[in-house]
């Protein structure tokens, strides 16, 4: 923090700090910037300066005190330094998971595969070719709402790194694109931002994996990432967000996805730790016959805090969305789920389903769940349900009468509850890894 | 093998068992009959160790151990098995999946080596044949969406795999079609030997044509008010419980 450490940092200090950072940044960014994006940045910082970080009363963040956590933390909020030496990162990648790999280290690209197929184009935000300008103007900042969300505003104003990924019309990228975000606070507590833009063109197909990891889990850091993803007509995307190494992180992930006619989305988000993790997943359905599946699994323990906010906005008729988020909350951890479904007047014949199921393992664990359906069309099928409870005692008793002890019975039930999530992941190497993470967590807890 | 003495148990402050006495020896088959709500499942649950019941008086010894002091899993490991009247649905856990853990827990308890995957599957196949159960049922989530009869058949399958010393079948015949009834009975008879025993809770004489009991008991108002041979079951089938009810009132009065 640039402020006097003897003084108590306030939200205003924090806000001023980023506003100042913005004026430094505008000087340092060279003339290569597209005017439209420059304009967007200054609008975003204006919005941020006015609005500031979410505070107590703000509805969208009322259960998730990120601002307080930021103020409490001693994260160095200076714009992260250039990476002078590429740190060894191989050991932090999933060895079995093959694909086109991008590795970001404290918000900066340190490695990129080079063998991209013809159907896949990947460029970096700070080195965009002139041929990408039209694309940027057309898509960048169009679905991420900096007016609504302070973290999106901050990212839009100050981003410097991230990838622009496009998948060509009528093509299928066979291997997944895997983006690692590694945070490393060994040389000081870290703040980083990344910004991605993904365009899956007509009838194209790709699988994305985003893996977020704190390499120094005992030390805090703040990662603020924004992704905008466009699925054009008949495009197919599987997006897997893997937040399984996020101990000590304050992680804010804004992902906005826009779907056009006939496109198919499968979005899987798993979070197994984090000081505070907040995922905002916003999907706008702007075409007929779209399918959107959203699956989530969160396992919170200690004092971790995991918050998933999702929004599906059905604007056009005849589409289908369904959502299943499950959580297991232990110790004094907190889970938050807020699922909004909007069905606009033109979105007749919409089918929209949502379900949130939670198991609390301790008296001090808490879960705030809020489904929010707003339906302005009359010919629709929508449903939602949320449950929060303990492990079913009848089920535990049944298994014990078969010879399993109480811990084994509970472990088996929790494992079964959690691993349903894996059915949606089409990459065996990833689902094997996640199965191990889940088993270690749920059975180890049981062994304690 | 099992000795229940003056067992009194209640749930949520309501007394259900009012002094049950029952003695079961190795090799025997006992049938327990009695009107709805008389406490048959309560007795079965107390034997299996369901902790929502409070035992207020009496004792149970099983293989010379104090059963009431034992956790449900230890009872199972010692060889007690309950086929539930209403088997619990467990989404996400298949029969094969949890039975492997169960079998190996029991084996470990007996000082036997754990079964490897291949041997376990062999065992499963063999028992599948015995109760004519389909593999697809065993790989589905336990009892989740099973028909009433499928659930019962699955209970007997588990019994066959776990080979208990004392099996308590709580209305396993209810909801079974005629063929399934024969299969289940055949399973019980095949597994029967001089060292194990079975308690069948049933409402129908029909099952007892297949599984021939050594003793028939009538549980009424939480007590065993009458015991006899298989002839007693026939009499009940003919005359219902009214005559016992009258007897009972005279005894009570
Ligand atoms: N949680 C409870 N609270 C109060 N009463 C209970 C509770 N559970 C069971 N009972 C009562 O205990 C009595 C005995 O029930 P139980 O299930 O043992 O009967 P049963 O003999 O097995 O009957 P059935 O032939 O219908 O299976 C019934 O009157 C039942 O309503
Ligand atoms: Mg009963």
XYZ file of C-alpha atoms and ligand atoms in Angstrom:
733
model
C 0.000 0.000 0.000
C 1.232 3.443 -0.788
C -0.400 4.871 2.308
C 1.237 5.450 5.640
C 1.210 2.065 7.370
C 0.560 3.723 10.709
C -2.754 4.981 9.457
C -5.748 2.772 8.995
C -6.313 2.201 5.315
C -9.785 3.108 4.166
C -11.732 2.205 1.099
C -11.142 5.758 -0.106
C -7.364 5.258 0.137
C -7.682 2.121 -1.880
C -9.819 3.799 -4.461
C -7.441 6.776 -4.769
C -4.544 4.422 -5.109
C -6.015 2.736 -8.177
C -7.137 6.012 -9.662
C -3.557 7.227 -9.424
C -2.307 4.015 -10.915
C -4.542 4.716 -13.862
C -2.974 8.058 -14.621
C 0.474 6.444 -14.483
C -0.726 3.732 -16.788
C -2.162 6.054 -19.438
C 1.238 7.694 -19.654
C 3.087 4.423 -19.964
C 0.814 2.796 -22.524
C 2.155 3.705 -25.912
C 0.201 5.067 -28.821
C -0.425 1.540 -30.104
C -3.658 1.396 -28.184
C -6.871 1.414 -30.168
C -8.670 4.718 -29.465
C -11.913 2.894 -28.654
C -10.201 0.859 -25.975
C -8.476 3.929 -24.565
C -11.848 5.583 -24.350
C -13.284 2.541 -22.624
C -10.486 2.536 -20.086
C -11.124 6.104 -19.087
C -14.849 5.511 -18.812
C -14.140 2.487 -16.663
C -11.848 4.340 -14.290
C -14.421 7.102 -14.008
C -17.050 4.550 -13.078
C -14.702 2.959 -10.604
C -13.643 6.253 -9.032
C -17.251 7.168 -8.516
C -18.461 3.817 -7.325
C -15.454 2.518 -5.455
C -15.093 -0.948 -4.007
C -18.271 -2.618 -2.805
C -19.081 -1.733 0.770
C -21.378 -3.034 3.471
C -24.736 -2.177 2.051
C -24.077 -3.059 -1.547
C -26.557 -5.819 -2.393
C -24.376 -7.806 -4.799
C -21.516 -8.110 -2.320
C -23.292 -7.997 0.992
C -22.291 -11.522 2.035
C -18.800 -11.291 0.602
C -16.629 -8.649 2.254
C -13.860 -8.465 -0.328
C -13.147 -4.835 0.353
C -12.572 -5.506 4.045
C -10.312 -8.415 3.169
C -8.309 -6.214 0.821
C -7.958 -3.549 3.467
C -6.878 -6.079 6.041
C -4.379 -7.747 3.765
C -0.929 -6.388 3.215
C -0.986 -7.058 -0.462
C 1.233 -4.825 -2.488
C -1.212 -3.139 -4.767
C 1.401 -1.562 -6.947
C 1.106 -2.485 -10.547
C 3.012 -5.777 -10.658
C 6.612 -5.557 -11.767
C 7.766 -6.915 -15.071
C 8.935 -10.482 -14.891
C 12.672 -10.204 -15.276
C 13.418 -13.876 -14.854
C 11.026 -16.603 -15.825
C 10.494 -18.717 -12.721
C 10.365 -22.471 -13.070
C 6.706 -23.328 -13.343
C 6.595 -26.814 -14.846
C 6.049 -28.562 -11.556
C 2.852 -26.560 -11.064
C 1.193 -27.741 -14.245
C -0.939 -30.864 -14.424
C 1.399 -33.278 -16.182
C -1.336 -35.492 -17.591
C -3.429 -32.675 -18.950
C -2.327 -32.114 -22.529
C -3.326 -29.145 -24.587
C -2.374 -25.714 -25.852
C -0.896 -24.167 -22.763
C -0.610 -20.571 -21.627
C 1.031 -19.834 -18.306
C 0.546 -16.539 -16.534
C 2.746 -15.833 -13.561
C 1.549 -13.011 -11.332
C -0.597 -11.816 -14.191
C 2.036 -11.969 -16.909
C 2.517 -14.469 -19.663
C 5.619 -16.553 -19.059
C 4.940 -19.427 -21.398
C 2.850 -20.184 -24.435
C 2.656 -23.319 -26.536
C 3.592 -22.601 -30.096
C 1.975 -25.459 -31.873
C -1.442 -23.871 -32.284
C -3.469 -25.469 -35.035
C -4.629 -23.381 -37.939
C -8.130 -23.191 -36.454
C -6.927 -21.517 -33.267
C -5.412 -18.084 -32.968
C -3.956 -16.815 -29.715
C -2.472 -13.372 -29.227
C -1.500 -11.434 -26.146
C -3.305 -8.268 -25.131
C -0.085 -6.294 -24.828
C 1.167 -7.371 -28.250
C -1.910 -7.358 -30.437
C -1.341 -7.264 -34.159
C -3.028 -4.581 -36.225
C -5.224 -7.300 -37.703
C -6.899 -7.756 -34.308
C -8.064 -4.165 -33.943
C -11.438 -4.702 -35.573
C -12.066 -7.665 -33.367
C -11.177 -5.698 -30.255
C -13.408 -2.823 -31.224
C -16.249 -5.175 -31.981
C -16.075 -7.354 -28.883
C -13.911 -5.901 -26.171
C -15.808 -4.504 -23.182
C -19.151 -5.171 -24.806
C -20.465 -7.751 -22.375
C -18.354 -7.179 -19.310
C -20.265 -4.588 -17.383
C -17.864 -2.113 -15.787
C -20.778 0.072 -14.773
C -22.201 -2.629 -12.597
C -19.193 -4.270 -11.074
C -16.287 -2.422 -9.487
C -13.863 -5.263 -10.121
C -14.777 -5.409 -13.790
C -14.303 -1.627 -13.920
C -10.900 -1.859 -12.276
C -9.854 -4.582 -14.682
C -11.133 -2.723 -17.741
C -9.278 0.424 -16.735
C -6.008 -1.182 -15.701
C -5.620 -4.473 -17.555
C -2.432 -5.011 -19.409
C -2.143 -8.736 -19.922
C -4.280 -11.577 -21.073
C -5.113 -13.487 -24.194
C -7.230 -12.907 -27.229
C -8.328 -16.318 -28.409
C -10.276 -16.963 -31.559
C -11.503 -20.215 -33.016
C -12.156 -20.166 -36.746
C -15.534 -20.852 -38.320
C -16.472 -24.516 -38.892
C -13.482 -25.848 -37.052
C -12.862 -27.956 -34.025
C -9.846 -27.502 -31.799
C -9.049 -31.028 -30.712
C -6.894 -30.355 -27.682
C -8.084 -28.083 -24.892
C -6.686 -24.604 -24.435
C -5.319 -24.481 -20.897
C -4.663 -21.223 -19.132
C -2.746 -21.316 -15.861
C -2.756 -18.379 -13.484
C 0.025 -18.822 -10.997
C 0.416 -16.434 -8.103
C 3.725 -16.308 -6.322
C 4.244 -14.031 -3.329
C 7.760 -15.119 -2.477
C 9.078 -11.688 -3.387
C 6.279 -9.721 -1.812
C 2.539 -10.063 -1.655
C 1.019 -9.876 -5.046
C -1.766 -8.237 -6.898
C -2.486 -9.200 -10.489
C -5.068 -8.752 -13.179
C -5.686 -10.650 -16.380
C -8.101 -9.994 -19.158
C -9.195 -12.515 -21.751
C -11.335 -12.279 -24.819
C -12.517 -15.443 -26.533
C -14.451 -15.591 -29.772
C -15.684 -18.984 -30.906
C -16.847 -18.376 -34.441
C -19.813 -19.988 -36.193
C -19.981 -23.736 -35.878
C -16.600 -23.897 -34.172
C -15.804 -25.976 -31.139
C -13.277 -25.690 -28.324
C -12.621 -26.664 -24.719
C -11.055 -24.165 -22.346
C -9.532 -24.872 -18.972
C -8.580 -22.121 -16.553
C -6.520 -23.186 -13.598
C -5.825 -20.761 -10.808
C -3.163 -21.532 -8.265
C -1.427 -19.778 -5.410
C 2.115 -21.092 -5.166
C 2.563 -19.470 -1.765
C -0.646 -20.447 0.023
C 0.485 -19.049 3.357
C 0.754 -15.605 1.808
C -2.143 -13.634 0.523
C -2.607 -12.277 -2.921
C -5.288 -10.663 -4.984
C -6.156 -11.750 -8.473
C -8.790 -9.916 -10.449
C -9.635 -11.486 -13.766
C -12.183 -10.740 -16.452
C -13.098 -12.912 -19.414
C -15.461 -12.095 -22.206
C -16.523 -15.044 -24.299
C -18.584 -15.014 -27.467
C -20.236 -18.104 -28.874
C -21.391 -17.429 -32.387
C -24.097 -19.427 -34.157
C -23.805 -23.190 -33.518
C -20.530 -22.733 -31.623
C -19.720 -25.151 -28.825
C -17.669 -24.427 -25.743
C -16.765 -26.371 -22.666
C -15.283 -24.049 -20.076
C -13.715 -25.558 -16.973
C -12.704 -23.253 -14.163
C -10.406 -24.977 -11.738
C -9.853 -23.150 -8.460
C -8.277 -25.930 -6.453
C -5.091 -24.260 -5.298
C -6.410 -20.921 -4.151
C -5.569 -20.963 -0.432
C -4.668 -17.455 0.650
C -6.139 -15.857 -2.449
C -8.598 -13.117 -2.821
C -9.854 -14.070 -6.242
C -12.465 -12.205 -8.222
C -13.442 -13.777 -11.511
C -15.856 -12.025 -13.815
C -16.805 -14.179 -16.769
C -19.338 -12.918 -19.271
C -20.565 -15.190 -22.014
C -22.750 -14.258 -24.929
C -24.513 -16.966 -26.916
C -25.957 -16.777 -30.399
C -28.376 -19.123 -32.110
C -27.855 -22.820 -31.620
C -24.714 -22.433 -29.550
C -23.920 -24.805 -26.712
C -22.160 -23.975 -23.498
C -21.010 -26.227 -20.714
C -19.428 -24.321 -17.870
C -17.950 -26.193 -14.900
C -16.562 -24.315 -11.918
C -14.860 -26.005 -8.997
C -13.457 -24.194 -5.985
C -11.831 -26.016 -3.111
C -10.172 -23.176 -1.211
C -9.618 -19.427 -1.069
C -9.542 -16.630 1.498
C -12.297 -15.128 -0.615
C -13.298 -16.417 -4.010
C -15.976 -14.596 -5.899
C -17.116 -15.866 -9.284
C -19.499 -13.792 -11.330
C -20.694 -15.895 -14.228
C -23.018 -13.985 -16.509
C -24.582 -15.560 -19.547
C -26.675 -13.687 -22.064
C -28.642 -15.736 -24.509
C -29.138 -13.771 -27.671
C -30.264 -16.493 -30.043
C -32.822 -19.265 -30.380
C -32.094 -22.894 -29.548
C -29.149 -22.272 -27.295
C -28.159 -24.645 -24.536
C -26.322 -23.523 -21.423
C -25.233 -25.873 -18.691
C -23.667 -24.502 -15.540
C -22.214 -26.793 -12.941
C -20.491 -25.818 -9.783
C -18.836 -27.517 -6.868
C -17.378 -25.735 -3.878
C -15.718 -27.314 -0.874
C -15.000 -24.745 1.801
C -13.124 -25.289 5.047
C -11.258 -23.302 7.707
C -12.334 -19.703 7.343
C -12.501 -19.831 3.549
C -15.224 -17.964 1.780
C -16.534 -19.105 -1.601
C -19.133 -17.125 -3.476
C -20.714 -17.996 -6.812
C -22.997 -15.476 -8.440
C -24.531 -16.576 -11.709
C -26.889 -14.889 -14.093
C -28.582 -16.342 -17.134
C -30.392 -13.757 -19.166
C -32.768 -15.341 -21.668
C -33.488 -12.645 -24.208
C -34.626 -14.739 -27.157
C -37.152 -17.569 -27.399
C -36.631 -21.318 -27.387
C -33.479 -21.801 -25.374
C -32.584 -24.130 -22.569
C -30.470 -23.478 -19.523
C -29.829 -25.585 -16.520
C -27.692 -25.113 -13.519
C -26.558 -27.287 -10.653
C -24.269 -25.925 -7.954
C -23.319 -28.066 -4.999
C -21.379 -27.190 -1.906
C -19.899 -28.759 1.196
C -19.093 -26.246 3.897
C -16.996 -27.203 6.892
C -15.434 -25.524 9.956
C -16.246 -21.803 10.059
C -16.238 -21.463 6.309
C -18.853 -19.611 4.315
C -20.538 -20.414 1.051
C -22.618 -18.026 -0.989
C -24.744 -18.839 -3.988
C -26.846 -16.381 -5.896
C -28.454 -17.585 -9.083
C -30.390 -15.192 -11.227
C -32.490 -16.263 -14.145
C -34.091 -13.603 -16.277
C -36.622 -14.545 -18.914
C -37.283 -11.485 -21.035
C -40.637 -10.823 -22.743
C -39.355 -12.154 -26.089
C -37.970 -15.331 -24.596
C -41.070 -17.504 -24.919
C -40.663 -21.290 -24.764
C -37.655 -20.910 -22.532
C -36.721 -23.826 -20.321
C -34.624 -22.715 -17.384
C -33.732 -24.843 -14.394
C -31.615 -24.168 -11.393
C -30.681 -26.107 -8.321
C -28.351 -25.424 -5.411
C -27.604 -28.118 -2.844
C -25.467 -27.677 0.211
C -24.214 -29.817 3.037
C -22.991 -28.172 6.204
C -20.482 -30.201 8.196
C -20.169 -27.986 11.230
C -22.265 -25.719 13.424
C -20.137 -22.751 12.506
C -20.284 -23.298 8.772
C -22.676 -21.037 6.962
C -24.330 -20.878 3.597
C -26.270 -18.054 2.045
C -28.240 -19.154 -0.943
C -30.570 -17.067 -2.988
C -32.244 -18.117 -6.208
C -33.753 -15.215 -8.088
C -36.120 -15.875 -10.954
C -37.525 -12.970 -12.875
C -39.846 -13.971 -15.634
C -41.511 -11.576 -18.021
C -42.675 -14.134 -20.581
C -45.692 -16.388 -20.026
C -45.008 -19.549 -21.998
C -41.952 -20.844 -20.167
C -40.842 -23.715 -17.996
C -38.678 -22.641 -15.101
C -37.828 -24.133 -11.784
C -35.402 -23.587 -9.000
C -34.638 -25.175 -5.706
C -32.142 -24.732 -2.935
C -31.399 -27.031 -0.041
C -28.985 -26.711 2.835
C -28.699 -29.513 5.339
C -26.560 -32.036 7.101
C -25.461 -35.432 5.901
C -28.528 -37.654 5.879
C -28.536 -39.646 9.120
C -30.641 -42.462 7.629
C -28.099 -42.960 4.873
C -25.241 -43.014 7.356
C -27.092 -45.554 9.509
C -27.814 -47.774 6.515
C -24.160 -47.883 5.511
C -23.076 -48.528 9.093
C -25.379 -51.538 9.297
C -23.324 -52.893 6.410
C -20.072 -52.592 8.327
C -18.754 -49.172 7.292
C -17.777 -47.024 10.235
C -19.289 -43.601 10.657
C -16.383 -41.774 9.043
C -16.275 -44.086 6.053
C -20.008 -43.811 5.604
C -19.905 -40.025 5.719
C -16.885 -39.895 3.464
C -18.573 -42.107 0.907
C -21.754 -40.035 0.969
C -19.888 -36.749 0.628
C -17.695 -38.155 -2.100
C -20.760 -39.316 -4.022
C -22.419 -35.948 -3.521
C -19.365 -34.091 -4.781
C -18.203 -36.273 -7.638
C -21.453 -35.930 -9.553
C -19.827 -32.697 -10.721
C -17.146 -34.637 -12.583
C -19.654 -36.250 -14.918
C -19.737 -33.025 -16.896
C -16.030 -32.792 -17.561
C -15.023 -34.405 -20.815
C -11.261 -34.378 -20.211
C -10.312 -37.607 -18.415
C -6.976 -36.218 -17.210
C -8.721 -33.277 -15.622
C -11.485 -35.272 -14.059
C -8.992 -37.811 -12.656
C -7.050 -34.975 -11.083
C -10.188 -33.412 -9.640
C -11.422 -36.742 -8.346
C -8.178 -37.060 -6.423
C -8.543 -33.540 -5.039
C -12.077 -34.303 -3.890
C -11.189 -37.688 -2.407
C -8.163 -36.284 -0.569
C -10.255 -33.535 0.847
C -13.318 -35.469 1.865
C -11.599 -38.587 3.112
C -8.785 -36.741 4.817
C -11.283 -34.626 6.680
C -12.906 -37.855 7.641
C -9.615 -39.362 8.831
C -8.799 -36.443 11.105
C -26.544 -66.677 19.729
C -29.048 -63.907 20.447
C -30.722 -63.364 23.780
C -33.139 -60.494 24.229
C -34.370 -60.041 27.770
C -37.134 -57.768 28.970
C -36.275 -55.224 26.273
C -38.042 -51.901 26.606
C -37.430 -49.144 24.095
C -38.983 -45.827 23.272
C -38.782 -43.191 20.610
C -39.361 -39.507 21.231
C -40.679 -40.335 24.654
C -43.165 -42.885 23.356
C -42.634 -46.415 24.608
C -42.842 -48.942 21.774
C -41.235 -52.102 23.112
C -42.679 -53.191 26.432
C -40.454 -56.043 27.541
C -39.481 -58.311 24.674
C -37.960 -61.704 25.402
C -36.472 -63.682 22.556
C -33.841 -66.334 22.292
C -32.320 -67.469 19.001
C -29.870 -70.330 18.640
C -27.533 -71.115 15.741
C -29.251 -72.962 12.914
C -32.719 -71.688 13.805
C -35.247 -69.722 11.821
C -37.638 -67.542 13.765
C -40.638 -65.780 12.301
C -42.037 -62.688 13.963
C -45.563 -61.708 13.058
C -47.888 -59.145 14.502
C -50.265 -56.368 13.571
C -49.127 -53.092 12.020
C -47.505 -50.804 14.508
C -46.895 -53.539 17.062
C -43.145 -52.843 17.137
C -41.585 -55.406 14.788
C -39.450 -52.900 12.890
C -38.631 -51.150 16.133
C -37.211 -54.390 17.490
C -35.258 -54.908 14.279
C -33.910 -51.335 14.428
C -32.867 -51.630 18.061
C -31.034 -54.852 17.197
C -29.243 -53.131 14.316
C -28.313 -50.143 16.478
C -30.404 -47.241 15.267
C -29.706 -44.519 17.786
C -33.009 -42.683 17.562
C -34.450 -45.343 19.896
C -33.746 -45.227 23.602
C -33.449 -48.550 25.314
C -34.900 -47.924 28.752
C -34.676 -51.404 30.195
C -33.509 -54.906 29.451
C -30.513 -56.430 27.707
C -29.433 -58.000 24.473
C -26.549 -60.369 24.168
C -25.253 -61.406 20.774
C -22.562 -64.083 20.535
C -21.958 -63.522 24.229
C -21.361 -59.802 23.844
C -23.441 -56.880 25.047
C -25.009 -55.822 21.769
C -26.325 -52.553 23.179
C -22.769 -51.404 23.847
C -21.759 -51.913 20.233
C -21.796 -49.411 17.346
C -23.945 -50.437 14.367
C -20.851 -51.178 12.263
C -19.411 -53.420 14.957
C -22.663 -55.343 15.113
C -22.449 -55.775 11.332
C -18.829 -56.851 11.553
C -19.741 -59.385 14.214
C -22.257 -60.813 11.784
C -25.585 -59.100 12.334
C -27.477 -58.097 9.233
C -30.732 -56.208 8.830
C -32.642 -56.278 5.567
C -34.591 -53.033 5.883
C -38.349 -52.877 5.524
C -37.765 -49.583 3.736
C -34.273 -49.636 2.225
C -32.720 -46.177 2.111
C -32.011 -44.507 -1.215
C -28.431 -43.361 -1.572
C -27.811 -41.291 -4.686
C -24.367 -41.536 -6.182
C -23.323 -44.716 -4.355
C -23.701 -48.007 -6.173
C -24.206 -51.346 -4.450
C -20.968 -52.763 -5.819
C -19.152 -49.630 -4.788
C -20.022 -49.616 -1.082
C -20.175 -53.404 -0.707
C -16.490 -53.684 -1.463
C -15.697 -51.446 1.501
C -18.260 -53.317 3.594
C -16.914 -56.760 2.754
C -13.361 -55.714 3.459
C -14.249 -54.053 6.734
C -15.905 -57.228 7.869
C -12.988 -59.341 6.673
C -10.514 -57.099 8.429
C -12.537 -57.436 11.615
C -12.327 -61.202 11.288
C -8.612 -61.065 10.679
C -8.979 -62.012 7.018
C -7.142 -60.405 4.160
C -8.895 -57.764 2.073
C -10.305 -59.029 -1.220
C -8.703 -57.634 -4.339
C -10.881 -56.289 -7.122
C -10.897 -59.517 -9.102
C -11.793 -61.813 -6.214
C -14.439 -59.374 -5.078
C -16.033 -59.350 -8.529
C -16.000 -63.133 -8.561
C -17.818 -63.165 -5.247
C -20.337 -60.637 -6.544
C -20.980 -62.703 -9.677
C -21.532 -65.849 -7.692
C -24.029 -64.164 -5.355
C -25.747 -62.451 -8.269
C -26.564 -65.850 -9.641
C -27.900 -67.021 -6.322
C -30.462 -64.224 -6.029
C -30.863 -63.779 -9.801
C -30.144 -60.088 -9.679
C -29.008 -58.097 -12.671
C -25.637 -56.406 -12.860
C -27.186 -53.185 -14.125
C -29.069 -52.865 -10.852
C -25.882 -53.216 -8.852
C -24.078 -50.505 -10.743
C -26.920 -48.043 -10.325
C -27.134 -45.667 -7.372
C -28.276 -47.695 -4.381
C -32.058 -48.024 -4.290
C -32.359 -44.763 -6.200
C -35.394 -45.251 -8.391
C -35.434 -48.997 -7.681
C -38.879 -50.595 -7.701
C -40.126 -51.911 -4.370
C -39.254 -55.479 -5.348
C -35.820 -54.506 -6.666
C -34.978 -52.891 -3.352
C -35.894 -56.045 -1.475
C -33.971 -58.242 -3.820
C -30.963 -55.996 -3.436
C -31.162 -56.379 0.349
C -31.032 -60.143 -0.004
C -28.160 -59.840 -2.428
C -26.221 -57.849 0.164
C -27.023 -60.474 2.751
C -25.698 -63.146 0.429
C -22.450 -61.232 -0.049
C -21.922 -60.373 3.613
C -22.842 -63.863 4.901
C -24.099 -62.800 8.318
C -24.369 -64.986 11.399
C -27.769 -63.535 12.200
C -29.948 -62.057 9.486
C -33.087 -60.100 10.287
C -35.378 -59.782 7.301
C -37.956 -57.092 7.944
C -40.858 -57.754 5.608
C -38.541 -58.650 2.791
C -41.456 -60.504 1.212
C -43.694 -57.427 0.965
C -43.798 -56.133 -2.561
C -42.179 -59.193 -4.104
C -43.817 -60.953 -7.020
C -44.262 -64.712 -6.760
C -41.078 -65.568 -8.625
C -39.023 -63.089 -6.632
C -40.447 -64.487 -3.422
C -39.263 -67.946 -4.384
C -35.849 -66.612 -5.356
C -35.440 -64.736 -2.083
C -36.573 -67.755 -0.075
C -34.240 -69.957 -2.036
C -31.404 -67.548 -1.276
C -32.132 -67.700 2.430
C -32.366 -71.489 2.400
C -29.149 -71.909 0.433
C -27.220 -69.674 2.810
C -28.635 -71.422 5.814
C -26.288 -73.576 7.846
C -25.913 -74.856 11.369
C -23.946 -71.799 12.487
C -26.201 -69.005 11.356
C -29.725 -67.985 12.171
C -32.492 -65.939 10.593
C -35.323 -63.846 11.940
C -38.011 -63.195 9.365
C -40.556 -60.501 10.059
C -43.580 -61.079 7.891
C -47.311 -60.603 7.616
C -47.876 -63.557 5.351
C -47.950 -67.264 5.820
C -46.948 -67.610 2.155
C -43.271 -66.837 2.784
C -43.221 -69.419 5.543
C -44.151 -72.101 3.027
C -40.757 -71.487 1.490
C -38.717 -70.538 4.521
C -39.854 -72.981 7.120
C -39.555 -71.477 10.583
C -38.636 -73.374 13.695
C -40.534 -70.846 15.788
C -43.256 -68.326 15.167
C -43.748 -65.408 17.566
C -46.508 -62.883 17.757
C -45.424 -59.398 18.711
C -48.326 -57.412 20.041
C -48.183 -54.012 21.708
C -44.451 -54.248 22.031
C -44.359 -57.688 23.633
C -44.111 -61.217 22.362
C -47.459 -62.527 23.527
C -47.439 -65.890 21.849
C -44.850 -68.281 20.486
C -45.355 -71.533 18.676
C -44.406 -73.549 15.643
C -45.288 -72.948 12.007
C -48.827 -74.051 12.849
C -49.260 -70.764 14.699
C -48.646 -68.867 11.478
C -51.336 -70.916 9.757
C -53.760 -70.184 12.526
C -53.000 -66.461 12.261
C -53.539 -66.589 8.525
C -56.955 -68.119 9.124
C -58.141 -66.222 12.135
C -56.223 -62.945 12.151
C -55.082 -61.339 15.392
C -58.429 -60.845 17.072
C -58.315 -64.001 19.131
C -54.872 -62.994 20.398
C -56.153 -59.555 21.122
C -58.925 -61.076 23.254
C -56.443 -63.355 24.979
C -54.169 -60.420 25.561
C -56.910 -58.391 27.197
C -57.823 -61.277 29.432
C -54.200 -61.692 30.422
C -53.832 -57.974 30.957
C -57.152 -57.817 32.815
N -40.493 -41.233 15.479
C -41.584 -41.787 16.014
N -42.349 -41.090 16.879
C -43.439 -41.635 17.424
N -43.861 -42.885 17.154
C -43.135 -43.639 16.330
C -41.953 -43.124 15.702
N -41.446 -44.097 14.927
C -42.270 -45.161 15.050
N -43.280 -44.880 15.875
C -44.385 -45.760 16.240
O -43.911 -46.967 16.752
C -44.867 -47.988 16.554
C -44.192 -49.240 16.088
O -43.693 -49.065 14.773
P -42.985 -50.228 13.962
O -42.479 -49.646 12.711
O -42.031 -50.898 14.846
O -44.210 -51.191 13.674
P -44.240 -52.542 12.836
O -44.691 -53.583 13.759
O -42.986 -52.758 12.136
O -45.426 -52.219 11.818
P -45.614 -52.636 10.262
O -46.193 -54.004 10.291
O -46.615 -51.666 9.779
O -44.319 -52.552 9.594
C -45.896 -47.422 15.582
O -47.061 -47.105 16.275
C -45.207 -46.175 15.046
O -46.141 -45.188 14.711
Mg -42.397 -52.738 10.201
